[in-house]
Coordinates of C-alpha atoms in Angstrom, one line a residue:
M1078 CA 109.8 224.9 205.7
A1079 CA 113.2 225.7 206.7
G1080 CA 114.3 226.3 210.2
L1081 CA 112.8 225.1 213.5
F1082 CA 109.4 225.2 212.3
G1083 CA 110.6 222.5 209.8
T1084 CA 112.3 220.5 212.7
L1085 CA 109.3 220.8 214.6
N1086 CA 106.9 219.3 211.7
N1087 CA 109.4 216.6 211.5
A1088 CA 109.3 215.9 215.2
T1089 CA 105.3 215.9 214.9
S1090 CA 105.2 213.4 211.8
G1091 CA 107.7 211.3 213.9
L1092 CA 105.2 211.3 216.9
S1093 CA 102.3 210.5 214.5
A1094 CA 103.9 207.8 212.7
N1095 CA 105.1 206.0 216.0
Q1096 CA 101.9 206.3 217.5
V1097 CA 100.2 204.6 214.4
A1098 CA 103.0 201.8 214.5
L1099 CA 102.3 201.1 218.6
Q1100 CA 98.7 201.2 217.8
T1101 CA 99.1 198.5 215.0
S1102 CA 101.6 196.2 217.3
S1103 CA 98.9 196.6 220.0
N1104 CA 96.2 195.3 217.5
N1105 CA 98.3 192.3 216.6
I1106 CA 99.0 191.3 220.3
A1107 CA 95.2 191.7 221.0
N1108 CA 94.5 189.3 218.2
T1109 CA 97.4 186.5 219.0
S1110 CA 94.7 183.9 219.4
T1111 CA 92.1 185.2 217.0
D1112 CA 91.3 182.6 214.3
G1113 CA 92.1 183.5 210.8
Y1114 CA 93.8 187.0 211.6
S1115 CA 97.0 188.0 209.6
R1116 CA 99.3 190.3 211.5
Q1117 CA 99.5 193.6 210.2
R1118 CA 102.5 196.1 209.5
V1119 CA 102.7 200.0 209.1
N1120 CA 104.5 201.0 206.1
L1121 CA 106.5 204.1 206.7
E1122 CA 107.8 206.4 204.3
T1123 CA 109.8 209.6 204.1
N1124 CA 108.0 212.8 203.2
S1125 CA 108.7 214.5 200.1
A1126 CA 112.1 216.6 200.6
Y1127 CA 112.5 220.5 199.6
T1128 CA 115.9 222.1 198.3
V1129 CA 117.2 225.1 199.9
S1130 CA 119.5 227.3 198.0
G1131 CA 123.1 227.0 199.0
V1132 CA 122.2 224.5 201.6
G1133 CA 121.1 221.3 199.5
T1134 CA 118.2 219.1 200.1
L1135 CA 116.3 219.0 203.5
G1136 CA 113.7 216.3 204.8
T1137 CA 110.4 217.1 206.0
G1138 CA 109.8 214.2 208.4
V1139 CA 107.9 210.7 207.8
K1140 CA 104.5 209.4 207.1
S1141 CA 102.5 206.2 207.3
A1142 CA 101.9 204.9 203.7
G1143 CA 99.2 202.5 205.2
V1144 CA 98.6 199.3 207.2
E1145 CA 99.4 196.1 205.3
R1146 CA 98.5 192.6 206.0
I1147 CA 101.1 190.0 206.2
V1148 CA 99.9 187.0 203.9
D1149 CA 101.5 184.6 201.1
D1150 CA 98.3 184.3 198.8
F1151 CA 99.9 181.4 197.1
V1152 CA 100.3 179.3 200.3
R1153 CA 96.8 180.1 201.2
G1154 CA 95.6 178.8 197.7
Q1155 CA 97.7 175.7 198.5
I1156 CA 95.9 175.4 201.8
R1157 CA 92.5 175.6 200.1
N1158 CA 93.6 172.8 197.5
A1159 CA 94.9 170.7 200.5
N1160 CA 91.9 171.3 202.6
S1161 CA 89.5 170.2 199.8
N1162 CA 91.4 167.1 198.9
Y1163 CA 91.2 166.3 202.7
Q1164 CA 87.8 166.8 203.3
F1165 CA 86.9 164.9 200.2
A1166 CA 88.9 161.6 201.6
A1167 CA 87.7 162.1 205.1
E1168 CA 84.1 162.1 204.4
K1169 CA 84.3 159.1 201.5
S1170 CA 86.0 157.2 204.4
D1171 CA 83.4 157.9 206.8
V1172 CA 80.6 156.9 204.9
L1173 CA 82.6 153.7 203.7
G1174 CA 83.2 153.0 207.2
E1175 CA 79.5 152.8 207.8
L1176 CA 79.0 150.6 204.8
E1177 CA 81.9 148.4 206.1
N1178 CA 79.7 147.9 209.2
I1179 CA 76.7 146.9 207.2
F1180 CA 78.5 144.2 205.7
N1181 CA 79.8 143.0 209.0
E1182 CA 82.5 140.7 207.5
P1183 CA 84.2 138.8 208.7
S1184 CA 82.0 137.7 211.6
D1185 CA 80.5 134.7 213.1
N1186 CA 77.0 135.8 212.1
G1187 CA 77.7 137.3 208.6
L1188 CA 76.0 136.7 205.5
L1189 CA 78.9 134.4 204.7
T1190 CA 78.3 132.3 207.6
Q1191 CA 74.6 132.0 207.1
L1192 CA 75.1 131.1 203.6
S1193 CA 77.7 128.2 204.7
T1194 CA 75.0 127.1 207.2
L1195 CA 72.3 126.9 204.5
T1196 CA 74.7 125.0 202.1
S1197 CA 75.3 122.8 205.2
S1198 CA 71.5 122.2 205.9
W1199 CA 71.0 121.3 202.2
T1200 CA 73.9 118.5 202.7
E1201 CA 72.2 117.1 205.6
L1202 CA 68.9 116.9 203.7
S1203 CA 70.4 115.1 200.9
N1204 CA 71.7 112.7 203.4
N1205 CA 68.5 112.5 205.1
P1206 CA 65.6 113.3 202.5
E1207 CA 62.7 112.2 204.4
S1208 CA 63.8 114.0 207.6
D1209 CA 61.1 116.8 208.4
T1210 CA 63.8 118.3 211.0
A1211 CA 66.3 118.6 208.1
K1212 CA 63.8 120.2 205.9
T1213 CA 62.9 122.6 208.7
L1214 CA 66.4 123.6 209.2
V1215 CA 66.7 124.2 205.4
A1216 CA 63.5 126.5 205.5
E1217 CA 64.6 128.3 208.6
N1218 CA 68.4 128.9 207.6
A1219 CA 67.1 130.0 203.9
S1220 CA 64.6 132.6 205.6
T1221 CA 67.6 133.9 207.9
F1222 CA 69.8 134.2 204.8
T1223 CA 67.1 136.1 202.9
D1224 CA 66.0 138.4 205.8
T1225 CA 69.9 139.2 206.3
L1226 CA 70.0 140.0 202.7
N1227 CA 67.0 142.3 202.9
S1228 CA 68.1 144.1 206.0
M1229 CA 71.5 144.7 204.2
A1230 CA 69.8 146.2 201.1
D1231 CA 67.5 148.3 203.2
D1232 CA 70.6 149.6 205.3
I1233 CA 72.7 150.3 202.4
N1234 CA 69.6 152.4 200.7
S1235 CA 69.1 154.2 204.1
L1236 CA 73.0 154.9 204.1
T1237 CA 72.6 156.3 200.8
N1238 CA 69.5 158.4 201.4
S1239 CA 71.3 159.6 204.6
T1240 CA 74.4 160.6 202.5
V1241 CA 72.1 162.5 200.0
Q1242 CA 70.7 164.5 202.7
S1243 CA 74.4 165.3 204.0
V1244 CA 75.0 166.4 200.5
S1245 CA 72.1 168.8 200.3
K1246 CA 73.1 170.3 203.8
N1247 CA 76.5 170.6 202.6
V1248 CA 75.2 172.4 199.5
L1249 CA 72.9 174.6 201.6
D1250 CA 76.0 175.8 203.6
F1251 CA 77.9 176.3 200.5
N1252 CA 75.2 178.6 199.0
N1253 CA 75.1 180.5 202.3
K1254 CA 78.9 180.6 202.3
V1255 CA 78.9 182.4 198.6
E1256 CA 76.2 184.8 199.8
Q1257 CA 78.5 185.8 202.7
L1258 CA 81.2 186.3 200.4
Q1259 CA 79.1 188.5 198.1
N1260 CA 78.2 190.7 201.0
L1261 CA 82.0 190.9 201.9
N1262 CA 82.8 191.8 198.3
D1263 CA 80.8 194.6 198.4
Q1264 CA 82.1 196.0 202.1
I1265 CA 85.4 195.3 200.6
Y1266 CA 84.8 197.2 197.4
N1267 CA 83.2 200.4 199.3
M1268 CA 86.5 200.6 201.6
S1269 CA 89.0 200.0 198.8
S1270 CA 87.5 202.6 196.7
R1271 CA 87.5 205.2 199.3
G1272 CA 91.6 204.3 199.6
E1273 CA 90.9 202.7 203.1
S1274 CA 92.5 199.4 203.8
P1275 CA 89.9 196.6 204.6
N1276 CA 92.4 194.4 206.2
D1277 CA 89.9 192.7 208.6
L1278 CA 87.5 192.0 205.9
L1279 CA 90.2 190.4 203.8
D1280 CA 90.9 188.1 206.7
T1281 CA 87.1 187.1 206.8
R1282 CA 87.1 186.9 203.1
D1283 CA 90.0 184.4 203.3
S1284 CA 88.4 182.4 206.2
V1285 CA 85.0 182.0 204.1
L1286 CA 87.1 180.9 200.9
K1287 CA 88.9 178.2 203.1
D1288 CA 85.5 177.2 204.4
L1289 CA 84.2 176.9 200.7
S1290 CA 87.3 174.9 199.6
G1291 CA 86.3 172.6 202.3
L1292 CA 83.0 171.9 200.6
A1293 CA 84.0 171.9 196.9
D1294 CA 86.9 172.2 194.6
I1295 CA 86.4 176.0 193.9
T1296 CA 88.8 178.1 191.6
T1297 CA 89.1 181.7 193.1
T1298 CA 90.2 185.0 191.5
T1299 CA 90.6 188.4 193.2
D1300 CA 90.4 191.8 191.5
N1301 CA 92.3 194.9 192.5
Y1302 CA 89.8 196.0 195.1
G1303 CA 90.4 192.6 196.9
R1304 CA 87.1 191.3 195.9
A1305 CA 87.1 187.3 195.3
F1306 CA 85.1 185.6 192.7
V1307 CA 84.3 181.8 192.4
Q1308 CA 83.9 179.2 189.9
L1309 CA 83.2 175.8 190.3
D1310 CA 83.8 172.8 187.3
G1311 CA 84.5 176.0 185.1
Q1312 CA 81.1 177.5 185.8
D1313 CA 80.9 181.0 187.4
I1314 CA 79.4 180.8 191.1
L1315 CA 80.1 184.4 192.2
T1316 CA 81.1 187.2 189.9
S1317 CA 81.2 191.0 190.4
T1318 CA 77.3 191.1 188.9
S1319 CA 75.8 187.7 189.5
M1320 CA 75.6 184.8 192.0
S1321 CA 74.3 181.3 190.8
T1322 CA 72.8 178.7 193.1
L1323 CA 73.5 175.0 193.7
S1324 CA 70.8 172.3 194.1
V1325 CA 70.8 168.7 194.8
V1326 CA 69.0 165.8 193.2
T1327 CA 67.2 163.8 196.0
T1328 CA 65.3 161.2 193.8
S1329 CA 65.4 159.8 190.5
N1330 CA 63.6 157.9 188.1
S1331 CA 63.0 157.4 184.3
S1332 CA 60.5 160.5 184.4
G1333 CA 63.0 162.8 185.8
S1334 CA 64.6 164.0 189.0
T1335 CA 63.5 166.0 192.3
L1336 CA 65.8 168.5 193.6
A1337 CA 66.5 170.2 197.0
V1338 CA 66.5 173.7 195.5
G1339 CA 69.4 175.4 197.1
G1340 CA 70.1 172.3 199.1
D1341 CA 66.9 173.2 201.2
T1342 CA 65.0 169.8 201.5
S1343 CA 62.0 171.9 202.1
E1344 CA 62.1 173.8 198.8
V1345 CA 61.2 171.0 196.0
G1346 CA 62.1 171.4 192.3
T1347 CA 61.7 169.1 189.4
T1348 CA 63.6 168.5 186.2
D1349 CA 62.7 166.1 183.3
T1350 CA 66.4 165.2 183.1
Q1351 CA 67.3 161.9 185.0
Y1352 CA 70.2 162.6 187.0
S1353 CA 72.2 160.3 189.8
L1354 CA 71.3 160.6 193.5
G1355 CA 73.3 163.3 194.8
T1356 CA 74.1 165.1 191.7
V1357 CA 74.8 169.0 192.1
V1358 CA 72.9 170.9 189.7
L1359 CA 73.7 174.8 189.0
S1360 CA 71.0 177.3 188.5
S1361 CA 71.1 181.4 187.8
S1362 CA 69.1 181.9 190.8
A1363 CA 67.0 179.9 193.3
D1364 CA 63.9 180.6 191.2
S1365 CA 65.4 179.4 187.9
T1366 CA 64.4 176.0 186.7
D1367 CA 67.5 176.1 183.9
Y1368 CA 69.7 173.6 185.6
H1369 CA 73.3 172.3 184.7
K1370 CA 75.2 169.6 186.1
I1371 CA 78.3 170.5 188.1
D1372 CA 81.0 168.0 188.7
I1373 CA 82.6 168.0 192.1
S1374 CA 86.0 166.3 192.4
S1375 CA 86.5 167.1 196.0
G1376 CA 85.9 168.8 199.3
T1377 CA 82.9 167.4 201.4
I1378 CA 80.4 167.4 198.8
G1379 CA 82.7 165.6 196.2
G1380 CA 83.7 163.1 198.8
L1381 CA 79.8 162.4 199.9
Q1382 CA 79.1 162.2 196.1
A1383 CA 81.8 159.6 195.6
A1384 CA 80.7 157.6 198.6
I1385 CA 77.0 157.5 197.0
G1386 CA 78.5 156.1 193.8
E1387 CA 80.3 153.4 195.8
T1388 CA 77.3 152.3 198.0
Q1389 CA 75.3 152.3 195.0
D1390 CA 77.9 149.9 193.3
R1391 CA 77.9 147.7 196.4
L1392 CA 74.1 147.6 196.1
Q1393 CA 74.4 146.5 192.6
D1394 CA 76.9 144.0 193.4
L1395 CA 74.7 142.6 196.3
N1396 CA 71.6 142.6 193.8
D1397 CA 73.5 140.6 191.0
F1398 CA 74.6 138.0 194.3
A1399 CA 71.1 137.7 195.3
E1400 CA 69.7 137.4 191.6
T1401 CA 72.2 134.5 191.2
I1402 CA 71.6 132.5 194.0
A1403 CA 67.8 132.9 193.8
K1404 CA 67.7 132.0 190.0
T1405 CA 70.2 128.9 189.8
T1406 CA 68.7 127.6 193.0
N1407 CA 65.2 128.0 191.6
M1408 CA 66.2 126.1 188.3
I1409 CA 67.3 123.2 190.2
Y1410 CA 64.2 123.2 192.7
T1411 CA 62.0 123.3 189.6
G1412 CA 63.7 120.9 187.6
G1413 CA 64.7 123.8 184.9
S1414 CA 61.0 125.1 184.6
S1415 CA 61.6 128.2 186.4
S1416 CA 64.4 130.7 187.7
T1417 CA 62.3 133.3 189.1
T1418 CA 60.1 131.3 191.4
G1419 CA 60.3 127.9 193.2
F1420 CA 62.4 128.1 196.2
F1421 CA 63.1 131.5 196.4
D1422 CA 60.8 134.4 195.4
L1423 CA 62.6 137.6 193.9
G1424 CA 59.6 140.1 194.2
A1425 CA 58.1 142.3 191.7
D1426 CA 60.6 145.3 191.7
E1427 CA 63.1 143.8 189.0
G1428 CA 66.8 144.9 189.7
N1429 CA 66.0 145.3 193.5
Y1430 CA 66.5 141.5 194.2
A1431 CA 68.3 141.7 197.7
A1432 CA 65.6 144.1 199.2
N1433 CA 62.8 141.7 198.0
I1434 CA 64.2 138.1 197.9
T1435 CA 62.0 135.8 200.3
L1436 CA 61.6 132.3 200.9
N1437 CA 58.6 131.0 198.8
S1438 CA 55.5 131.3 201.1
D1439 CA 54.2 127.8 200.5
I1440 CA 57.6 126.6 201.8
S1441 CA 57.6 129.0 204.7
N1442 CA 54.3 127.9 205.8
N1443 CA 55.0 124.2 205.1
S1444 CA 58.6 123.3 205.2
T1445 CA 58.0 119.7 205.4
G1446 CA 56.6 120.1 201.6
I1447 CA 60.4 120.6 200.5
S1448 CA 61.4 118.3 197.3
A1449 CA 64.7 116.8 198.4
G1450 CA 65.1 114.6 195.3
K1451 CA 64.5 114.5 191.6
S1452 CA 62.1 111.8 192.0
T1453 CA 59.3 110.8 194.7
A1454 CA 61.4 107.7 195.5
S1455 CA 62.4 107.1 199.1
G1456 CA 65.9 108.0 200.0
D1457 CA 66.3 110.3 197.1
G1458 CA 68.2 113.6 197.9
T1459 CA 69.7 114.4 194.5
K1460 CA 68.0 117.7 194.5
A1461 CA 69.2 118.8 197.7
A1462 CA 72.7 117.5 197.0
A1463 CA 72.9 119.5 193.8
I1464 CA 71.7 122.7 195.4
A1465 CA 74.4 122.1 198.1
A1466 CA 77.0 121.8 195.1
L1467 CA 76.0 125.1 193.7
A1468 CA 78.2 126.7 196.6
N1469 CA 81.3 125.4 194.5
T1470 CA 80.1 126.3 191.2
K1471 CA 81.7 129.2 189.4
L1472 CA 79.0 131.5 188.1
D1473 CA 78.8 135.1 186.7
Y1474 CA 76.9 137.8 188.5
P1475 CA 74.3 138.8 187.5
V1476 CA 73.6 135.4 186.1
S1477 CA 72.4 135.5 182.4
D1478 CA 69.9 133.7 180.5
T1479 CA 72.7 132.1 178.5
E1480 CA 74.2 130.8 181.3
L1481 CA 70.9 129.4 183.0
A1482 CA 70.3 127.6 179.7
T1483 CA 73.4 125.7 180.3
Y1484 CA 71.4 123.6 182.9
D1485 CA 71.5 120.0 182.5
S1486 CA 68.3 118.5 184.1
D1487 CA 70.2 115.1 184.2
S1488 CA 73.1 115.9 186.0
M1489 CA 71.3 119.2 187.7
S1490 CA 74.1 121.5 187.4
F1491 CA 75.5 124.4 185.2
T1492 CA 78.3 124.9 183.2
S1493 CA 81.1 126.6 185.1
S1494 CA 82.0 130.0 183.9
Q1495 CA 85.6 130.4 183.1
T1496 CA 85.5 134.0 184.5
G1497 CA 82.9 133.4 187.1
S1498 CA 83.4 132.8 191.1
T1499 CA 81.5 130.9 193.8
F1500 CA 78.8 132.7 195.9
A1501 CA 81.4 133.0 198.9
N1502 CA 84.2 134.3 196.6
E1503 CA 81.9 136.7 195.2
F1504 CA 80.5 138.3 198.4
N1505 CA 83.8 138.4 199.5
N1506 CA 84.9 140.4 196.4
T1507 CA 82.2 142.7 197.2
V1508 CA 83.3 143.2 200.7
T1509 CA 87.0 143.5 199.6
K1510 CA 86.2 146.2 197.0
N1511 CA 84.7 148.4 200.0
G1512 CA 87.7 147.6 202.0
I1513 CA 90.1 148.5 199.4
S1514 CA 88.3 152.0 198.7
K1515 CA 88.0 152.6 202.3
Q1516 CA 91.8 151.9 203.1
A1517 CA 92.6 154.0 199.9
A1518 CA 90.4 157.1 201.3
D1519 CA 92.0 156.8 204.8
N1520 CA 95.5 156.9 203.3
T1521 CA 94.8 159.9 201.1
A1522 CA 93.0 161.8 204.1
T1523 CA 96.0 161.0 206.4
A1524 CA 98.7 162.1 203.7
Q1525 CA 96.2 165.1 202.9
Q1526 CA 96.0 166.1 206.5
S1527 CA 99.9 166.0 207.0
V1528 CA 100.2 168.3 203.9
L1529 CA 97.6 170.8 205.3
T1530 CA 99.3 170.9 208.6
Q1531 CA 102.3 171.7 207.0
L1532 CA 101.0 174.4 204.8
E1533 CA 99.2 176.1 207.9
E1534 CA 102.4 176.0 209.8
K1535 CA 103.9 177.6 206.8
D1536 CA 101.1 180.0 206.6
S1537 CA 101.3 180.9 210.3
S1538 CA 105.0 181.4 210.2
V1539 CA 104.3 184.4 207.6
S1540 CA 100.9 185.4 209.0
G1541 CA 100.7 184.6 212.6
V1542 CA 101.7 187.0 215.4
S1543 CA 104.8 186.5 216.9
L1544 CA 104.8 188.1 220.8
N1545 CA 108.4 188.4 220.5
E1546 CA 108.5 190.4 217.5
E1547 CA 105.7 192.5 218.2
M1548 CA 107.4 193.5 221.9
S1549 CA 110.4 194.2 220.0
N1550 CA 108.5 196.5 217.8
I1551 CA 106.8 198.1 220.8
I1552 CA 110.2 199.0 222.4
K1553 CA 111.4 200.4 219.0
Y1554 CA 108.5 202.4 218.3
Q1555 CA 108.4 203.6 222.1
Q1556 CA 112.0 204.8 221.8
G1557 CA 111.2 206.6 218.6
F1558 CA 108.1 208.4 220.1
Q1559 CA 110.1 209.4 223.3
A1560 CA 112.8 210.5 220.9
N1561 CA 110.7 212.7 218.8
A1562 CA 108.9 214.0 221.9
R1563 CA 112.2 215.0 223.2
L1564 CA 112.9 216.7 220.0
L1565 CA 109.6 218.6 220.2
S1566 CA 110.6 219.9 223.8
V1567 CA 114.1 221.0 222.5
V1568 CA 112.8 222.9 219.6
S1569 CA 110.1 224.4 222.0
E1570 CA 113.0 225.5 224.2
M1571 CA 114.8 227.1 221.1
L1572 CA 111.6 229.0 220.1
D1573 CA 111.1 230.3 223.5
T1574 CA 115.0 231.6 223.5
L1575 CA 114.5 233.0 220.1
I1576 CA 111.3 234.8 220.6
N1577 CA 111.9 236.0 224.4
N1578 CA 115.5 236.3 224.7
T1579 CA 116.9 237.6 221.7
G1580 CA 114.7 240.6 221.1
V1581 CA 113.6 239.4 217.5

C-alpha cells in the first residue's frame, strides 16, 4: 500500500509490536522471583515489502513473530544429571550416618568396650576359678554384650525397613510426577498444534523434569511440540501413547516378594520372583502383575537403595562376627562337643545370629555353675583362660566348620588363620567400612553440590530475569511506541491537509 495510508500502516504495526514487547518485559519483571521462570523475548520481524514501479521496494512495517523462552537446554540437561548425582550421595550419606550412630564407635560404652570387659572378666575368672563373684561378672558382662548385639541388629533392621519405606515414598512421588508430566504434555501439544507458544507450560515441564532427576537417573527426550518423554534404565516410563508405573519390593523370601504397588504401601502386590529389599520394578500399569526390575544408579531412590545394600552388608558382617564369637567360645566351653550351644545360644533363626544370640539360660539363671577349668580340680581356670585368649586369635568370619575342626582339646585353642583377624579388629573393620563409605558419599555430595550450584548460576545467567536489562528494554520500547504514535499524529495531520485543504 503506497502513500500516506502505507505510512499509517507502518506506524500502526510499530505501535502494536512495541506494545507486545512492553507487555513481555512487564511479565518478565513481574516474575523476577518466580522459581523456574525463564525470561521471554519478543522476536520482531519486518513485514513483507512490495515493489513500486519506478520507485523500488518499500517496507510495510513490523510484526511480532512470537514470544521466545530464553533457555539453554544443554545446561538444563547437565543440571538434571548433577542434581541426580547430588541427591544420590546426600541420601546415601544420611542413612550411613544413622548406621554410624548405631555402631557407636569409638565410645566408652560401645560394643568393643563391652567385648574388652568380657575378656577381662574371663581373665579374672581364670585367676580365681572358685570365685562366685568372678563367675557372676562373666555372666553379667556376657549378657550385656549379647544384649548390645541384639539391640544393634534390631536397630539395623529398623533402619533398613525405614529406608525401604522411604524408597516407597519417593517412588510414589516419582509416579505422581510422571503423571503430572503426562498432563503437561497434553496441554503443551494442544497449544503447540494451534501455533501458540506454551512458554509457561514449558517452564513447568522443566521443573518437573528436574524433580524427577532428583529421584532417579532419568533419560529425557523432547519432540517438535515440546513434549518431554522419559526413560529409566533403558525402559520407557512415559511416551506419547503410554505411561508405566514403578513399584517397590518391601519384603522378600524364598517364595517370592511383596510389593508396594506404585509406591503406595497400602496397595500390596506379590510376585514369585525373589528380589532384594528396596528393589524397584516396572509394570505397564498399576493393575499389571508383569514386573521387570529397574536398576537406578543415582537420584534419591538410587541413594536409598545403595544405602540399603550397605546396611544389609554391615548386618551380615555383624552376624558373622556374632557367629564366630559364639561358636568358638562354645567349642572351648563344651570341650569341643558343640559349637551352637554351651555358653552362648544362637537361636533357631539360622543366619540372623546377631539378633538372636543370648547367654545360655542355665548360666543366666545360675552363674555360679559356670565351668572355669578343664577339670573339676580346685584352682583349675584353664578353660576361662582359653576363652580369654580367643580375643587374640586370628579367625575367619564367619568361622567355617573346617576351622572349627582345628580345635585342639589339649591346648584348648584353634589354628590361627593366615587371612583372619581378631574379634576387635574384625568389628573395627566393619565400622571402618561404613565410615569410609559415608565419607566417600559426603565427598561426592559436596563435589556435586558445587557442580550443581555452578550450573544453576550459568542457567540463571541465561534464563534469569535481569532487572537492569528489562528496564533498558522498557525505555527502548517506550520510545519506539512514542515515536510511532507521533508518526500517526503526523500522518493524521497530513491526511487532514490533503482532504480538507487541497480540494481533492
